[in-house]
Each structure stands twice: as C-alpha cells, then as structure tokens.
Amino acid sequence: MEIFEQVLSQLKVHAEGIASRSYSPYTGRKEAVVIMLEDGALVGGVRVENASFQLTIPPILNAITTSYALQRKDFSIIVSTVPFTEAELAYTSALGSYQWELVSPRILVVAGAHHPDPTMFLPVSFPSDIQNASDGANCAREAAKAAFIPESNFPVGCAITTTKGQVVQGVNVEHPDWSQIICAERNALSTIITYGLGDVTDVYVSCPKLPGGTPCGACRQVIVELAPKATVWMDLDDENPQAMKATELLPGHFTGDILKRP
Ligand code: THU
C-alpha cells in the first residue's frame, strides 16, 4: 500500500476542502468524501442533513449517486474525512460487484482497479440553456436515461436550475436495501450542495414511464427544506409541464427550525 500514500494524502486534502459545504444545521458535522475514478477524475459528496433526520444523506451516498448520474461507476478509491459507518460499508458492498478493501477506517479501495494520480473534480453542472418549462422537462427526461434501476426498472430524471445559472441533473440510484435508494430529485439537490452551485430556482422532474409523476414524500420534504422558493415542474410528455411551488407540494411541512443550532 506504500505506493498509494501520495495519492491518498491528496484525496484526503480534497475531501477536507469540500467538507465545509455540508448542510449540517442540526449537528454542525461537516463531513465529506471524495471518490477517485479509474482515470484519476474526482467526484465529491458532503453530508446533507434534513429536519426529518432519517432523510439525511451521508457523504458517501451523495458522492456515489452523483457518480452514477454522471454514468461513472469505475470507482478506484473513496476517502472520507470521518470513519465510514457500518451502514456505509454495507451500502458500498451491496451496491455492485466491486471488491472493496477497507484499508483504514476512512479509506476504501477497489482491489484490482487502476489507482492513478488524482486529477480534477468532474464537472457536475453546465450553464443553463433552459428557456422554458418544456426545455427543462426535456433535460430531466434526458437525465432519466442514466437512472440505475435494478430494483424497479422505473427511471426518473431530474434537472435543477440554480441562481448561478447552472443546471444539475440527477437520477434515481437503486440498491438491494430499499431504504438506501436515492431518488432523482434528492440526488440532484445533494450535488448542488456539494459543489456550491447556488440556490435552486426550478426543479424539473420526469418519470418517462409515468407522465405527470410527482415527487415522493421524502423528496417533497427535502425539496421544501433545501429549495423552499423553488417551482417544481412535472413532465407531462406531450403537454406543457405542470407547475407547483415547493411549499404547495407539502402543505404545513415540518421545518425543523427549532432544532437548528444557533
Ligand atoms: N423515484 C424518484 O426517483 N423520484 C420520485 O419522486 C419518485 C420515486 C424513484 C425511486 C425508486 O428508484 C423508483 O422511483 C420507485 O419508487
């Protein structure tokens, strides 16, 4: 493992560099992971908490689902700023056919993968060319093509625009443990937090097999907390997308404000 020391220390620096972007109003815990892919490209993930604590997205889930949305599954090394939990190790080991080796409490290596020098973070967003709701719905529909859906064969895509003029796409990423499945909307939102891409303006959701499909309850809770001013657009296929405000999707939602640290 000596040959990796240089690589590992660079990855650690990268993970520590993004940890401060965590959304942790309830605990203050700033945690991140960096995934290195087989060509040295990097994907990050930070901790994203939620007022409904159970919906909190751990850094590793955030980073892995971002990689899947980018159609990159060629994991090489994952380095975390904090020790991986049992649940996180269980998540990774059941995800696919990777041969993970836990070489230290904060470092997971895929045996047999290439471990080159780290290069740069992969771009996760692009300047928005969305002119109208139908462009947004198309972008979400396009995203859905990358959905990882071994459990349901039900693709969902999401495209989110931000105040920085960026678009981020998300897909649903499934897992044999259904409680660990991340929807397209939460995938895109947690990517926006990790990369500091601005406040959310519009959320476009497309369920290509179910035009008019709307965000699930878990996503509504996360959307209303992270993007309270957003307009959420549901792809209706041939017709114009249907719009609802985030707050209309979850009337009387639990804000968690009373739980936030001063
Ligand atoms: N799904 C989403 O991605 N977003 C939603 O709002 C509804 C549900 C995904 C989760 C799971 O992979 C599949 O669709 C079936 O629920």
PDB file of C-alpha atoms and ligand atoms in Angstrom, residues 148-149 152 154-157 171-174 181-185 205 207 214-216 219, ligand 1:
ATOM      1  CA  PHE A 148     -29.674   2.995 -12.110  1.00  0.00           C
ATOM      2  CA  ILE A 149     -32.812   0.940 -11.555  1.00  0.00           C
ATOM      3  CA  SER A 152     -37.841  -1.216 -10.258  1.00  0.00           C
ATOM      4  CA  PHE A 154     -38.651   2.721 -13.294  1.00  0.00           C
ATOM      5  CA  PRO A 155     -36.379   5.540 -14.452  1.00  0.00           C
ATOM      6  CA  VAL A 156     -36.683   9.021 -13.011  1.00  0.00           C
ATOM      7  CA  GLY A 157     -34.692  12.057 -14.086  1.00  0.00           C
ATOM      8  CA  VAL A 171     -31.212  10.148 -11.469  1.00  0.00           C
ATOM      9  CA  ASN A 172     -32.638   7.560  -9.126  1.00  0.00           C
ATOM     10  CA  VAL A 173     -29.960   5.185  -7.856  1.00  0.00           C
ATOM     11  CA  GLU A 174     -31.346   1.932  -6.523  1.00  0.00           C
ATOM     12  CA  ILE A 181     -32.447   4.231  -2.540  1.00  0.00           C
ATOM     13  CA  ILE A 182     -31.970   7.840  -3.558  1.00  0.00           C
ATOM     14  CA  CYS A 183     -34.496   9.482  -5.850  1.00  0.00           C
ATOM     15  CA  ALA A 184     -33.512  11.641  -8.787  1.00  0.00           C
ATOM     16  CA  GLU A 185     -34.550  14.862  -7.040  1.00  0.00           C
ATOM     17  CA  VAL A 205     -38.934  16.005 -12.738  1.00  0.00           C
ATOM     18  CA  CYS A 207     -40.875   9.868 -14.940  1.00  0.00           C
ATOM     19  CA  THR A 214     -44.765  13.779  -8.949  1.00  0.00           C
ATOM     20  CA  PRO A 215     -42.035  13.795  -6.266  1.00  0.00           C
ATOM     21  CA  CYS A 216     -42.393  11.218  -3.492  1.00  0.00           C
ATOM     22  CA  CYS A 219     -38.298  14.236  -1.873  1.00  0.00           C
TER      23      CYS A 219
HETATM   24  N1  THU B   1     -38.402   7.841  -7.553  1.00  0.00           N
HETATM   25  C1  THU B   1     -37.735   9.009  -7.833  1.00  0.00           C
HETATM   26  O1  THU B   1     -36.589   8.984  -8.276  1.00  0.00           O
HETATM   27  N2  THU B   1     -38.362  10.184  -7.570  1.00  0.00           N
HETATM   28  C2  THU B   1     -39.626  10.271  -7.082  1.00  0.00           C
HETATM   29  O2  THU B   1     -40.045  11.335  -6.682  1.00  0.00           O
HETATM   30  C3  THU B   1     -40.477   9.085  -7.087  1.00  0.00           C
HETATM   31  C4  THU B   1     -39.726   7.796  -6.981  1.00  0.00           C
HETATM   32  C5  THU B   1     -37.689   6.575  -7.790  1.00  0.00           C
HETATM   33  C6  THU B   1     -37.274   5.877  -6.527  1.00  0.00           C
HETATM   34  C7  THU B   1     -37.209   4.449  -6.970  1.00  0.00           C
HETATM   35  O3  THU B   1     -35.969   4.222  -7.595  1.00  0.00           O
HETATM   36  C8  THU B   1     -38.299   4.332  -8.011  1.00  0.00           C
HETATM   37  O4  THU B   1     -38.533   5.658  -8.472  1.00  0.00           O
HETATM   38  C9  THU B   1     -39.585   3.740  -7.483  1.00  0.00           C
HETATM   39  O5  THU B   1     -40.041   4.427  -6.372  1.00  0.00           O
END
